[in-house]
Amino acid sequence: MSLGAELRALSLTEAIEQIRAGRFSAVEYGAAYREAAGRDDLNAYLEVVAVREGEQPDPSAPLAGAPIAIKDIFCTEGVATTAGSRILANYRPPYTATAVQRLLDGGASLLGKLNMDEFAMGSSNENSAFGPVLNPWDRDRVPGGSSGGSAAAVAGGLAPAALGTDTGGSIRQPAALCGLVGLKPTYGAISRYGMIAFASSLDQCGPLTRTVADAALLSSLMEGVDRRDSTAVGIPGGIAIPNRTDLKGLRLGVPRELAGEAEGIEAGVRAQFERALALCEELGAAVAETELPNAPHGISAYYVLAPAEASANLARFDGVRYGLRVADHQSDLTEMYERTRAAGLGPEVKRRIMLGTYALSSGYYDAYYGQAQKVRTKISDDFRAAFADFDLLVTPTSPSVAFKLGARAADPLAMYMSDYCTVPISLAGLPALSLPCGLAAPDDGGPELPVGLQIVAPAFAESRLLDAAHAIEAALGFDCAAVRREIGVEGARNG
Amino acid sequence: MIDRDRVLQVARLARLRLDESSGEVEQMARELSGILDHVDAIGGLDLEGVEPTSHVVDLVNVLRVDRVGPSLRREAALAPAPDPAEGSFRVPSPQA
């Protein structure tokens, strides 16, 4: 193995330990990833960012100078930020998002900006204006979305860790489809300042990593109050680095609506899920069925609320303050708005703006938006009731393993159902983590692909969530990078 | 069901110009109708008296001293604009 490949075989936490021990330098570590990212064969990167002039890695900083890649939805001062959209193709923000700034303050080096579904709307990364991202496990398949570039980059060995955002499952589902750990923290745990808004009452950023410890490390640096985002409240007590090795005394609930009875869960996914449950019992957990009676209405409520919020948030892309403008000298203001948005926004974004505008329009507001907000309350109540009897809930993250490129592109509703198991948690604002729990073949045949186990905790119980995930991770012994080496999955062209 | 006229009306509200010659309007009508058929399932739920959720996490007011601090420079804010002029964002006339 070359030195670069050797360094890239380490988890982020391992690499930081070795940098501190003087085995290699942060400069060598960063160079290995910049070299690999430069050979990106997955369309995961929109831009690989060079080391800043005068950048001096500090081995004593929490991240010791390690390179981290960022979903292109986070504003980065002076570095193009597109949100996967033509309308922002040439946008260079004058400021940096708080979550990114905290990683930089913690000693990270900005490795690059990652491809994504336009404005984070999608579950396959096929909605990017800059082309689809390929899944490193099988290039005919999607990496999931909307943080598809983040997942593909980490799973393909092109970044040690990445930042994503999750509105209805956009960290967890791609993490599951690419064999990674993906954490969506509690709504409000991490500032949304500088994160281009999709649905403000649901959006939350979080890490996609190889290990649970890596996810804990990055989240612990990012969480906290922010005077620039009044909804950012942080996590009381912060996030501890997980060290638990058993699940003794923990009660795990399996909501039948999202696991047992749920329709559309592939046989292979179900088998791996059940194997994971058996393992949890071996680790000392008490596993029992529970219910979330309103969870099956999650997708319906979500596809009213998220588009409604998006239709308001995306009104700012109007050709005035940033981004594309399409007009001629005869255009009046309204025509400029309409032509700019028609040319700059893609079909899925237009569809959701239309859906949201319709749901909020006079005469329909109560029937759609008002009703969906009430369903949201009922779903939150269901979780509260379940957490009276259980410490954590577990479900499959995604009903299927990675699907083929184009398989759901023509059917918006089929695409939306990809988030069936993740959306209810988003509506309730709860923290959840997807943990790789093995491989399974798709129902329609093909190679074995990663399956994700979703673990859900009560609000702000991230440390409990990460501790349990760490214990299961150790017992499962599934390491994406090791499997990748074994089966020769790489995200880069041969150099 | 959402028809062609309704699609055009909503597009006007959303400041989106749809291409009427390419079938974009009809396709949008078909797709929105499909999604709304699914979403309509929650219309039948009896949720009388249920409080709508507007924010999922309990928030309390946080106060700070109202002090002037550094902010984004005007030139930096204007730099990404498609047509900045005289320290402002220039736009076409509303009545060109």
Coordinates of C-alpha atoms in Angstrom, one line a residue:
Chain A
M1 CA 0.0 0.0 0.0
S2 CA 1.3 3.5 -0.8
L3 CA 1.8 6.0 2.0
G4 CA -1.2 8.0 0.9
A5 CA -3.4 4.9 0.9
E6 CA -2.0 3.9 4.3
L7 CA -2.9 7.2 5.8
R8 CA -6.4 7.1 4.2
A9 CA -7.0 3.7 5.8
L10 CA -7.1 5.3 9.2
S11 CA -10.2 6.7 10.9
L12 CA -10.1 10.4 11.7
T13 CA -9.6 9.7 15.4
E14 CA -6.8 7.3 14.7
A15 CA -5.1 9.7 12.3
I16 CA -5.3 12.5 14.9
E17 CA -3.7 10.3 17.5
Q18 CA -0.9 9.4 15.1
I19 CA -0.3 13.0 14.1
R20 CA 0.1 13.8 17.8
A21 CA 2.4 10.9 18.3
G22 CA 4.6 12.3 15.5
R23 CA 4.1 9.2 13.2
F24 CA 3.3 11.6 10.3
S25 CA 2.3 15.2 10.0
A26 CA -1.0 16.9 9.3
V27 CA 0.5 18.3 6.1
E28 CA 1.2 14.8 4.9
Y29 CA -2.2 13.6 6.0
G30 CA -3.9 16.6 4.2
A31 CA -1.8 16.0 1.1
A32 CA -2.8 12.4 0.9
Y33 CA -6.5 13.3 0.8
R34 CA -6.1 16.3 -1.5
E35 CA -4.2 14.0 -3.9
A36 CA -7.0 11.4 -3.8
A37 CA -9.8 14.0 -4.0
G38 CA -8.1 15.4 -7.1
R39 CA -8.7 12.0 -8.7
D40 CA -12.3 12.0 -7.7
D41 CA -14.1 9.6 -10.0
L42 CA -17.5 9.8 -8.3
N43 CA -18.4 13.5 -8.9
A44 CA -18.4 13.8 -5.1
Y45 CA -16.4 17.1 -5.1
L46 CA -17.6 20.3 -6.6
E47 CA -14.2 21.9 -5.6
V48 CA -11.1 20.6 -3.9
V49 CA -9.8 23.5 -1.8
A50 CA -6.0 24.2 -1.7
V51 CA -4.2 24.7 1.6
R52 CA -4.5 28.3 2.6
E53 CA -1.4 30.4 2.4
G54 CA 0.2 30.5 5.8
E55 CA -2.0 27.7 7.2
Q56 CA -0.1 26.1 10.1
P57 CA -1.5 22.9 11.4
D58 CA -1.6 22.8 15.2
P59 CA -1.1 19.2 16.5
S60 CA -2.5 20.1 19.9
A61 CA -5.8 21.4 18.4
P62 CA -8.7 19.0 18.7
L63 CA -8.6 18.2 15.0
A64 CA -4.8 18.6 14.7
G65 CA -4.9 20.1 11.2
A66 CA -6.9 17.2 9.7
P67 CA -8.7 17.9 6.4
I68 CA -12.6 17.9 6.5
A69 CA -14.9 18.2 3.5
I70 CA -18.1 20.2 3.6
K71 CA -21.4 19.8 1.8
D72 CA -21.8 22.8 -0.6
I73 CA -24.7 24.1 1.4
F74 CA -22.5 25.7 4.0
C75 CA -21.2 29.2 3.2
T76 CA -17.4 29.5 3.1
E77 CA -15.9 32.9 2.9
G78 CA -14.4 33.5 -0.6
V79 CA -15.0 29.8 -1.6
A80 CA -17.7 29.1 -4.1
T81 CA -20.9 27.9 -2.5
T82 CA -23.6 26.6 -4.9
A83 CA -26.1 24.5 -2.9
G84 CA -26.0 22.3 -6.0
S85 CA -27.9 24.9 -7.9
R86 CA -27.3 26.8 -11.2
I87 CA -28.8 29.9 -9.5
L88 CA -25.7 30.1 -7.2
A89 CA -23.2 28.7 -9.6
N90 CA -20.8 31.7 -9.1
Y91 CA -21.7 32.7 -5.6
R92 CA -18.7 33.4 -3.2
P93 CA -20.1 34.2 0.2
P94 CA -18.7 37.0 2.2
Y95 CA -18.8 35.0 5.5
T96 CA -18.4 31.4 6.8
A97 CA -21.1 29.3 8.4
T98 CA -20.8 28.9 12.2
A99 CA -20.6 25.0 12.1
V100 CA -17.7 25.2 9.6
Q101 CA -16.0 28.0 11.5
R102 CA -16.1 25.9 14.7
L103 CA -14.4 23.0 12.9
L104 CA -11.7 25.4 11.5
D105 CA -11.3 26.9 15.0
G106 CA -10.9 23.3 16.2
G107 CA -7.9 22.9 13.9
A108 CA -9.6 21.5 10.7
S109 CA -8.3 22.3 7.2
L110 CA -11.0 22.9 4.6
L111 CA -10.6 20.0 2.1
G112 CA -13.3 20.8 -0.3
K113 CA -17.0 21.5 -1.1
L114 CA -19.2 18.5 -1.9
N115 CA -21.9 17.8 -4.4
M116 CA -25.5 17.6 -3.2
D117 CA -29.1 17.5 -4.4
E118 CA -30.1 21.1 -5.3
F119 CA -30.9 23.0 -2.1
A120 CA -30.8 19.6 -0.3
M121 CA -34.0 18.5 -2.0
G122 CA -33.6 14.9 -3.0
S123 CA -32.8 11.4 -1.8
S124 CA -30.4 10.3 -4.6
N125 CA -28.2 13.2 -5.4
E126 CA -29.6 13.1 -9.0
N127 CA -31.1 16.6 -8.5
S128 CA -27.7 18.4 -8.5
A129 CA -27.3 20.9 -11.2
F130 CA -23.7 19.6 -11.4
G131 CA -24.5 16.0 -12.2
P132 CA -25.3 12.9 -10.1
V133 CA -22.8 11.5 -7.6
L134 CA -21.9 7.8 -7.9
N135 CA -22.0 5.3 -5.1
P136 CA -18.5 4.0 -4.6
W137 CA -19.8 0.5 -3.8
D138 CA -21.5 0.2 -7.2
R139 CA -21.2 3.1 -9.7
D140 CA -24.5 2.2 -11.3
R141 CA -26.2 3.1 -8.1
V142 CA -27.0 6.3 -6.2
P143 CA -25.2 7.3 -3.0
G144 CA -28.4 8.6 -1.4
G145 CA -29.2 12.2 -0.8
S146 CA -29.3 15.0 -0.3
S147 CA -25.8 14.7 1.3
G148 CA -24.7 12.3 -1.4
G149 CA -21.4 13.9 -2.2
S150 CA -20.5 13.9 1.5
A151 CA -21.3 10.1 1.8
A152 CA -19.6 9.1 -1.4
A153 CA -16.4 11.1 -0.6
V154 CA -16.0 9.5 2.9
A155 CA -17.0 6.0 1.7
G156 CA -14.8 6.3 -1.4
G157 CA -11.7 7.2 0.7
L158 CA -11.7 10.8 -0.7
A159 CA -12.3 12.5 2.7
P160 CA -11.7 11.3 6.3
A161 CA -15.0 12.9 7.4
A162 CA -17.6 15.2 5.9
L163 CA -20.3 17.7 7.0
G164 CA -23.8 17.2 5.8
T165 CA -27.3 18.5 6.5
D166 CA -30.5 16.6 7.3
T167 CA -34.0 17.9 6.9
G168 CA -35.9 14.6 6.4
G169 CA -33.1 12.1 6.3
S170 CA -30.4 13.7 4.2
I171 CA -27.5 12.7 6.5
R172 CA -28.8 9.3 7.7
Q173 CA -30.0 7.8 4.4
P174 CA -26.8 8.5 2.4
A175 CA -24.8 7.3 5.3
A176 CA -26.8 4.1 5.3
L177 CA -26.5 3.6 1.5
C178 CA -22.7 4.2 1.6
G179 CA -21.9 2.2 4.8
L180 CA -21.1 5.1 7.0
V181 CA -22.0 6.6 10.4
G182 CA -24.3 9.6 10.0
L183 CA -25.5 11.7 12.9
K184 CA -28.5 14.1 12.8
P185 CA -28.3 15.9 16.1
T186 CA -31.3 17.3 18.0
Y187 CA -32.9 20.2 16.2
G188 CA -31.2 23.3 17.7
A189 CA -28.0 21.5 18.8
I190 CA -25.8 23.1 16.1
S191 CA -26.2 26.6 14.7
R192 CA -27.8 27.0 11.2
Y193 CA -26.1 30.3 10.6
G194 CA -24.6 30.3 7.1
M195 CA -26.3 27.0 6.2
I196 CA -28.4 27.8 3.2
A197 CA -32.0 27.3 4.4
F198 CA -34.4 24.6 3.0
A199 CA -37.0 24.0 5.7
S200 CA -35.9 26.1 8.8
S201 CA -38.0 24.2 11.4
L202 CA -36.3 20.9 10.3
D203 CA -32.8 21.6 9.0
Q204 CA -29.9 20.4 11.1
C205 CA -26.3 19.8 10.3
G206 CA -24.2 16.9 11.3
P207 CA -21.2 14.7 10.4
L208 CA -20.8 11.7 8.1
T209 CA -17.9 9.6 9.3
R210 CA -16.3 6.2 9.3
T211 CA -16.7 5.7 13.0
V212 CA -19.0 6.7 15.9
A213 CA -16.0 8.2 17.7
D214 CA -15.3 10.4 14.7
A215 CA -19.0 11.6 14.7
A216 CA -18.8 12.4 18.4
L217 CA -15.6 14.4 18.0
L218 CA -17.0 16.6 15.2
S219 CA -20.4 17.1 16.8
S220 CA -18.8 18.0 20.2
L221 CA -16.9 20.8 18.4
M222 CA -19.9 22.1 16.5
E223 CA -22.7 22.1 19.1
G224 CA -23.5 25.1 21.1
V225 CA -25.3 28.4 21.3
D226 CA -24.7 31.0 18.6
R227 CA -25.6 34.7 18.9
R228 CA -26.3 34.6 15.1
D229 CA -28.9 31.8 15.4
S230 CA -31.5 32.3 18.1
T231 CA -32.8 28.7 17.7
A232 CA -29.3 27.2 18.4
V233 CA -29.5 26.2 22.0
G234 CA -26.6 23.6 22.2
I235 CA -26.6 20.3 24.0
P236 CA -26.7 20.6 27.8
G237 CA -23.6 18.9 29.1
G238 CA -22.1 18.8 25.6
I239 CA -21.1 15.5 23.8
A240 CA -18.8 13.0 25.5
I241 CA -16.5 10.8 23.4
P242 CA -18.2 7.4 23.6
N243 CA -16.5 4.5 25.3
R244 CA -19.3 2.1 26.2
T245 CA -18.8 -1.6 25.3
D246 CA -22.2 -3.1 26.3
L247 CA -25.9 -2.2 26.4
K248 CA -26.6 -3.6 29.9
G249 CA -29.7 -1.9 31.4
L250 CA -30.8 -0.2 28.1
R251 CA -34.3 -0.7 26.9
L252 CA -34.5 -0.7 23.1
G253 CA -37.9 -0.2 21.4
V254 CA -38.7 -1.4 17.9
P255 CA -41.6 0.7 16.5
R256 CA -43.6 -1.7 14.5
E257 CA -44.8 1.0 12.0
L258 CA -41.2 1.7 11.0
A259 CA -39.7 -1.7 11.3
G260 CA -41.8 -4.9 11.6
E261 CA -44.9 -4.1 9.7
A262 CA -43.6 -1.3 7.5
E263 CA -44.2 -1.9 3.8
G264 CA -41.5 -1.7 1.3
I265 CA -38.6 -2.8 3.5
E266 CA -36.4 -5.1 1.5
A267 CA -35.9 -8.7 2.7
G268 CA -32.1 -8.2 2.9
V269 CA -32.5 -5.0 4.9
R270 CA -34.9 -6.7 7.3
A271 CA -32.6 -9.7 7.8
Q272 CA -29.6 -7.5 8.7
F273 CA -31.9 -5.4 11.0
E274 CA -33.0 -8.5 12.8
R275 CA -29.4 -9.7 13.1
A276 CA -28.5 -6.3 14.7
L277 CA -31.4 -6.6 17.2
A278 CA -30.2 -10.1 18.2
L279 CA -26.7 -8.6 18.7
C280 CA -28.1 -5.8 20.9
E281 CA -29.7 -8.4 23.1
E282 CA -26.4 -10.3 23.4
L283 CA -24.9 -7.0 24.5
G284 CA -27.3 -6.9 27.4
A285 CA -30.2 -4.7 26.0
A286 CA -33.8 -5.5 26.6
V287 CA -35.4 -5.3 23.1
A288 CA -39.2 -5.1 22.7
E289 CA -41.8 -3.9 20.2
T290 CA -43.4 -0.5 20.6
E291 CA -45.6 1.7 18.5
L292 CA -45.7 5.1 16.9
P293 CA -49.2 5.1 15.5
N294 CA -48.9 8.4 13.7
A295 CA -45.5 7.8 12.2
P296 CA -46.9 6.4 8.9
H297 CA -48.4 10.0 8.3
G298 CA -44.9 11.4 8.5
I299 CA -44.2 11.6 4.8
S300 CA -47.6 13.3 4.1
A301 CA -47.0 15.9 6.8
Y302 CA -43.4 16.4 5.8
Y303 CA -44.3 17.0 2.1
V304 CA -46.6 19.8 3.2
L305 CA -44.4 21.4 5.8
A306 CA -40.9 21.2 4.1
P307 CA -42.1 22.6 0.7
A308 CA -44.1 25.3 2.5
E309 CA -41.0 26.5 4.4
A310 CA -38.9 26.0 1.2
S311 CA -41.3 28.2 -0.8
A312 CA -40.7 31.0 1.6
N313 CA -36.9 30.4 2.1
L314 CA -36.2 30.2 -1.6
A315 CA -38.0 33.5 -2.4
R316 CA -34.6 35.1 -1.6
F317 CA -33.2 33.7 -4.9
D318 CA -34.5 36.5 -7.0
G319 CA -31.6 37.8 -9.0
V320 CA -31.1 40.8 -6.7
R321 CA -28.5 40.2 -4.0
Y322 CA -26.5 37.2 -5.3
G323 CA -26.4 34.6 -7.9
L324 CA -27.8 34.4 -11.4
R325 CA -29.9 37.2 -13.0
V326 CA -31.7 36.7 -16.3
A327 CA -33.2 39.7 -17.9
D328 CA -32.9 42.0 -21.0
H329 CA -33.1 45.7 -21.1
Q330 CA -36.9 45.6 -21.6
S331 CA -37.6 43.3 -18.6
D332 CA -39.5 44.8 -15.7
L333 CA -38.9 43.6 -12.2
T334 CA -41.4 40.8 -12.1
E335 CA -40.3 39.4 -15.4
M336 CA -36.7 39.5 -14.2
Y337 CA -37.7 37.5 -11.1
E338 CA -39.6 34.9 -13.2
R339 CA -37.0 34.4 -15.8
T340 CA -34.1 34.2 -13.3
R341 CA -35.9 31.6 -11.3
A342 CA -37.1 29.6 -14.3
A343 CA -33.5 29.4 -15.6
G344 CA -31.7 29.0 -12.3
L345 CA -33.8 26.4 -10.5
G346 CA -34.1 22.7 -11.3
P347 CA -37.3 20.6 -11.7
E348 CA -37.5 19.2 -8.2
V349 CA -36.9 22.6 -6.6
K350 CA -39.6 24.1 -8.8
R351 CA -41.9 21.3 -7.9
R352 CA -41.4 21.8 -4.2
I353 CA -41.8 25.6 -4.4
M354 CA -45.1 25.1 -6.3
L355 CA -46.3 22.5 -3.8
G356 CA -45.4 24.8 -0.9
T357 CA -46.9 27.9 -2.5
Y358 CA -50.1 25.9 -3.1
A359 CA -50.3 24.6 0.4
L360 CA -49.9 28.1 1.8
S361 CA -52.3 29.8 -0.6
S362 CA -55.5 31.3 0.6
G363 CA -58.2 28.7 1.1
Y364 CA -55.8 25.8 1.4
Y365 CA -53.7 26.9 4.4
D366 CA -55.7 25.2 7.2
A367 CA -56.4 22.0 5.2
Y368 CA -52.7 21.4 4.4
Y369 CA -50.3 23.4 6.5
G370 CA -52.4 23.7 9.6
Q371 CA -53.3 20.0 9.5
A372 CA -49.7 19.0 8.9
Q373 CA -48.6 21.0 11.9
K374 CA -51.1 19.1 14.0
V375 CA -49.9 15.7 12.7
R376 CA -46.4 16.9 13.7
T377 CA -47.6 17.4 17.3
K378 CA -49.2 13.9 17.2
I379 CA -45.9 12.3 16.0
S380 CA -43.9 14.1 18.7
D381 CA -46.5 12.8 21.3
D382 CA -46.0 9.3 20.0
F383 CA -42.2 9.5 20.5
R384 CA -42.7 11.0 24.0
A385 CA -44.9 8.1 24.9
A386 CA -42.4 5.6 23.5
F387 CA -39.5 7.1 25.4
A388 CA -41.5 6.7 28.7
D389 CA -40.8 3.0 28.3
F390 CA -37.6 2.9 26.2
D391 CA -34.2 4.6 26.3
L392 CA -33.6 4.3 22.6
L393 CA -35.6 3.3 19.5
V394 CA -34.2 1.3 16.6
T395 CA -35.4 1.0 13.0
P396 CA -33.8 0.3 9.6
T397 CA -32.5 3.7 8.3
S398 CA -33.6 3.1 4.7
P399 CA -36.2 0.7 3.4
S400 CA -33.8 -0.4 0.7
V401 CA -30.1 -0.6 -0.1
A402 CA -28.7 1.8 -2.7
F403 CA -30.9 1.8 -5.8
K404 CA -29.9 2.2 -9.4
L405 CA -29.4 5.6 -10.9
G406 CA -32.6 6.7 -12.6
A407 CA -34.7 4.0 -10.9
R408 CA -36.9 6.6 -9.0
A409 CA -36.1 9.7 -10.9
A410 CA -39.3 9.8 -12.8
D411 CA -41.6 9.2 -9.8
P412 CA -41.3 11.9 -7.1
L413 CA -43.5 10.0 -4.7
A414 CA -41.4 6.8 -4.9
M415 CA -38.3 9.0 -4.2
Y416 CA -40.0 10.6 -1.2
M417 CA -40.7 7.1 0.3
S418 CA -36.9 6.6 0.6
D419 CA -37.2 8.7 3.7
Y420 CA -40.1 6.8 5.3
C421 CA -38.1 5.7 8.3
T422 CA -36.2 9.0 8.9
V423 CA -38.8 11.7 8.4
P424 CA -40.9 11.1 11.5
I425 CA -37.8 11.6 13.7
S426 CA -37.1 14.9 11.9
L427 CA -40.6 16.1 12.5
A428 CA -40.1 15.4 16.2
G429 CA -36.7 17.2 16.2
L430 CA -35.0 14.2 17.8
P431 CA -31.4 13.1 17.4
A432 CA -30.8 9.9 15.4
L433 CA -27.7 8.1 14.0
S434 CA -27.4 5.6 11.2
L435 CA -24.8 2.9 11.9
P436 CA -23.6 0.5 9.2
C437 CA -24.8 -3.0 10.2
G438 CA -23.7 -5.2 7.4
L439 CA -24.3 -5.9 3.7
A440 CA -27.4 -7.2 1.8
A441 CA -28.3 -7.8 -1.8
P442 CA -31.1 -5.6 -3.2
D443 CA -34.5 -7.3 -3.8
D444 CA -34.1 -7.1 -7.5
G445 CA -30.6 -8.7 -7.4
G446 CA -27.2 -7.3 -7.6
P447 CA -24.1 -7.0 -5.5
E448 CA -24.3 -6.8 -1.7
L449 CA -24.6 -3.2 -0.5
P450 CA -24.5 -1.5 3.0
V451 CA -27.5 -1.5 5.3
G452 CA -28.0 1.1 8.0
L453 CA -29.4 0.7 11.5
Q454 CA -31.1 3.8 12.7
I455 CA -30.9 4.6 16.5
V456 CA -33.1 7.3 17.9
A457 CA -32.8 9.1 21.2
P458 CA -34.8 11.6 23.2
A459 CA -34.0 15.3 22.5
F460 CA -30.5 16.3 23.6
A461 CA -29.5 12.7 24.6
E462 CA -26.8 12.6 22.0
S463 CA -24.2 11.1 24.5
R464 CA -26.5 8.2 25.2
L465 CA -27.1 7.7 21.5
L466 CA -23.4 7.7 20.6
D467 CA -22.5 5.5 23.6
A468 CA -24.9 2.8 22.5
A469 CA -23.9 3.1 18.8
H470 CA -20.3 2.7 19.9
A471 CA -21.0 -0.5 21.7
I472 CA -22.9 -1.9 18.8
E473 CA -20.3 -0.8 16.3
A474 CA -17.5 -2.6 18.3
A475 CA -19.6 -5.8 18.5
L476 CA -20.5 -5.7 14.8
G477 CA -17.0 -5.1 13.7
F478 CA -18.2 -3.6 10.4
D479 CA -15.5 -1.1 9.1
C480 CA -16.4 0.4 5.8
A481 CA -12.8 1.1 5.0
A482 CA -11.7 -2.5 5.7
V483 CA -14.5 -3.9 3.6
R484 CA -13.7 -1.4 0.9
R485 CA -10.1 -2.5 0.7
E486 CA -11.2 -6.1 0.7
I487 CA -13.5 -5.7 -2.3
G488 CA -11.4 -3.1 -3.9
V489 CA -14.0 -0.2 -3.7
E490 CA -12.2 3.1 -4.3
G491 CA -13.5 6.5 -5.2
A492 CA -10.6 7.7 -7.2
R493 CA -9.1 6.9 -10.6
N494 CA -5.8 5.2 -10.5
G495 CA -3.1 7.8 -10.1
Chain B
M1 CA -56.7 17.2 -8.6
I2 CA -54.9 20.4 -9.6
D3 CA -55.5 21.6 -13.2
R4 CA -53.5 23.6 -15.7
D5 CA -55.1 27.0 -14.7
R6 CA -54.3 26.4 -11.0
V7 CA -50.7 25.5 -11.9
L8 CA -50.3 28.7 -13.8
Q9 CA -51.9 30.7 -11.0
V10 CA -49.6 29.2 -8.3
A11 CA -46.5 29.7 -10.6
R12 CA -47.4 33.4 -10.8
L13 CA -47.6 33.5 -7.0
A14 CA -44.2 31.8 -6.8
R15 CA -42.6 34.0 -9.4
L16 CA -41.8 31.0 -11.5
R17 CA -42.1 31.1 -15.3
L18 CA -43.2 27.7 -16.6
D19 CA -42.5 26.8 -20.2
E20 CA -46.0 26.5 -21.7
S21 CA -44.9 25.0 -25.0
S22 CA -42.8 22.1 -23.7
G23 CA -45.5 20.4 -21.6
E24 CA -43.9 21.6 -18.3
V25 CA -47.3 22.9 -17.1
E26 CA -49.1 19.6 -17.8
Q27 CA -46.3 17.6 -16.2
M28 CA -46.4 19.8 -13.1
A29 CA -50.1 19.4 -12.9
R30 CA -49.8 15.6 -13.0
E31 CA -46.9 15.4 -10.5
L32 CA -48.5 17.8 -8.0
S33 CA -51.8 16.0 -8.2
G34 CA -50.0 12.7 -7.5
I35 CA -48.2 14.1 -4.5
L36 CA -51.4 15.8 -3.2
D37 CA -53.4 12.6 -3.5
H38 CA -50.9 11.0 -1.1
V39 CA -50.8 14.0 1.2
D40 CA -54.6 14.2 1.3
A41 CA -54.5 11.1 3.6
I42 CA -53.9 13.4 6.6
G43 CA -56.9 15.5 5.7
G44 CA -59.2 12.7 7.0
L45 CA -57.6 12.5 10.4
D46 CA -59.6 13.9 13.3
L47 CA -57.2 16.3 14.9
E48 CA -59.8 18.6 16.5
G49 CA -58.2 20.3 19.5
V50 CA -54.6 19.2 18.8
E51 CA -52.1 22.1 19.1
P52 CA -50.1 22.7 15.9
T53 CA -46.4 22.4 16.3
S54 CA -44.5 25.6 15.3
H55 CA -41.3 24.8 17.1
V56 CA -40.1 21.4 18.3
V57 CA -37.7 22.5 21.1
D58 CA -38.7 24.6 24.1
L59 CA -37.0 28.0 23.8
V60 CA -36.7 30.8 26.3
N61 CA -35.7 34.4 25.7
V62 CA -32.0 35.1 25.9
L63 CA -31.0 38.7 26.5
R64 CA -27.8 40.4 25.7
V65 CA -26.5 44.0 25.9
D66 CA -27.5 46.0 22.9
R67 CA -24.1 47.1 21.8
V68 CA -22.9 48.0 18.3
G69 CA -20.3 45.6 17.0
P70 CA -18.5 44.9 13.7
S71 CA -20.7 43.8 10.9
L72 CA -20.5 42.8 7.2
R73 CA -18.9 45.7 5.2
R74 CA -21.1 47.2 2.5
E75 CA -18.7 46.3 -0.3
A76 CA -18.5 42.7 0.9
A77 CA -22.3 42.5 1.0
L78 CA -22.6 44.0 -2.5
A79 CA -19.8 42.0 -4.1
P80 CA -21.9 38.9 -5.0
A81 CA -24.7 41.0 -6.5
P82 CA -25.4 40.7 -10.2
D83 CA -25.8 44.5 -10.7
P84 CA -24.5 46.6 -7.8
A85 CA -24.6 50.4 -8.3
E86 CA -23.9 53.4 -6.2
G87 CA -23.6 51.3 -3.0
S88 CA -26.9 49.6 -3.6
F89 CA -28.5 46.6 -5.3
R90 CA -29.8 47.9 -8.7
V91 CA -33.0 46.2 -10.1
P92 CA -35.0 46.7 -13.3
S93 CA -37.9 49.2 -12.9
P94 CA -41.1 47.6 -11.7
Q95 CA -42.8 49.3 -14.6
A96 CA -40.4 48.9 -17.5

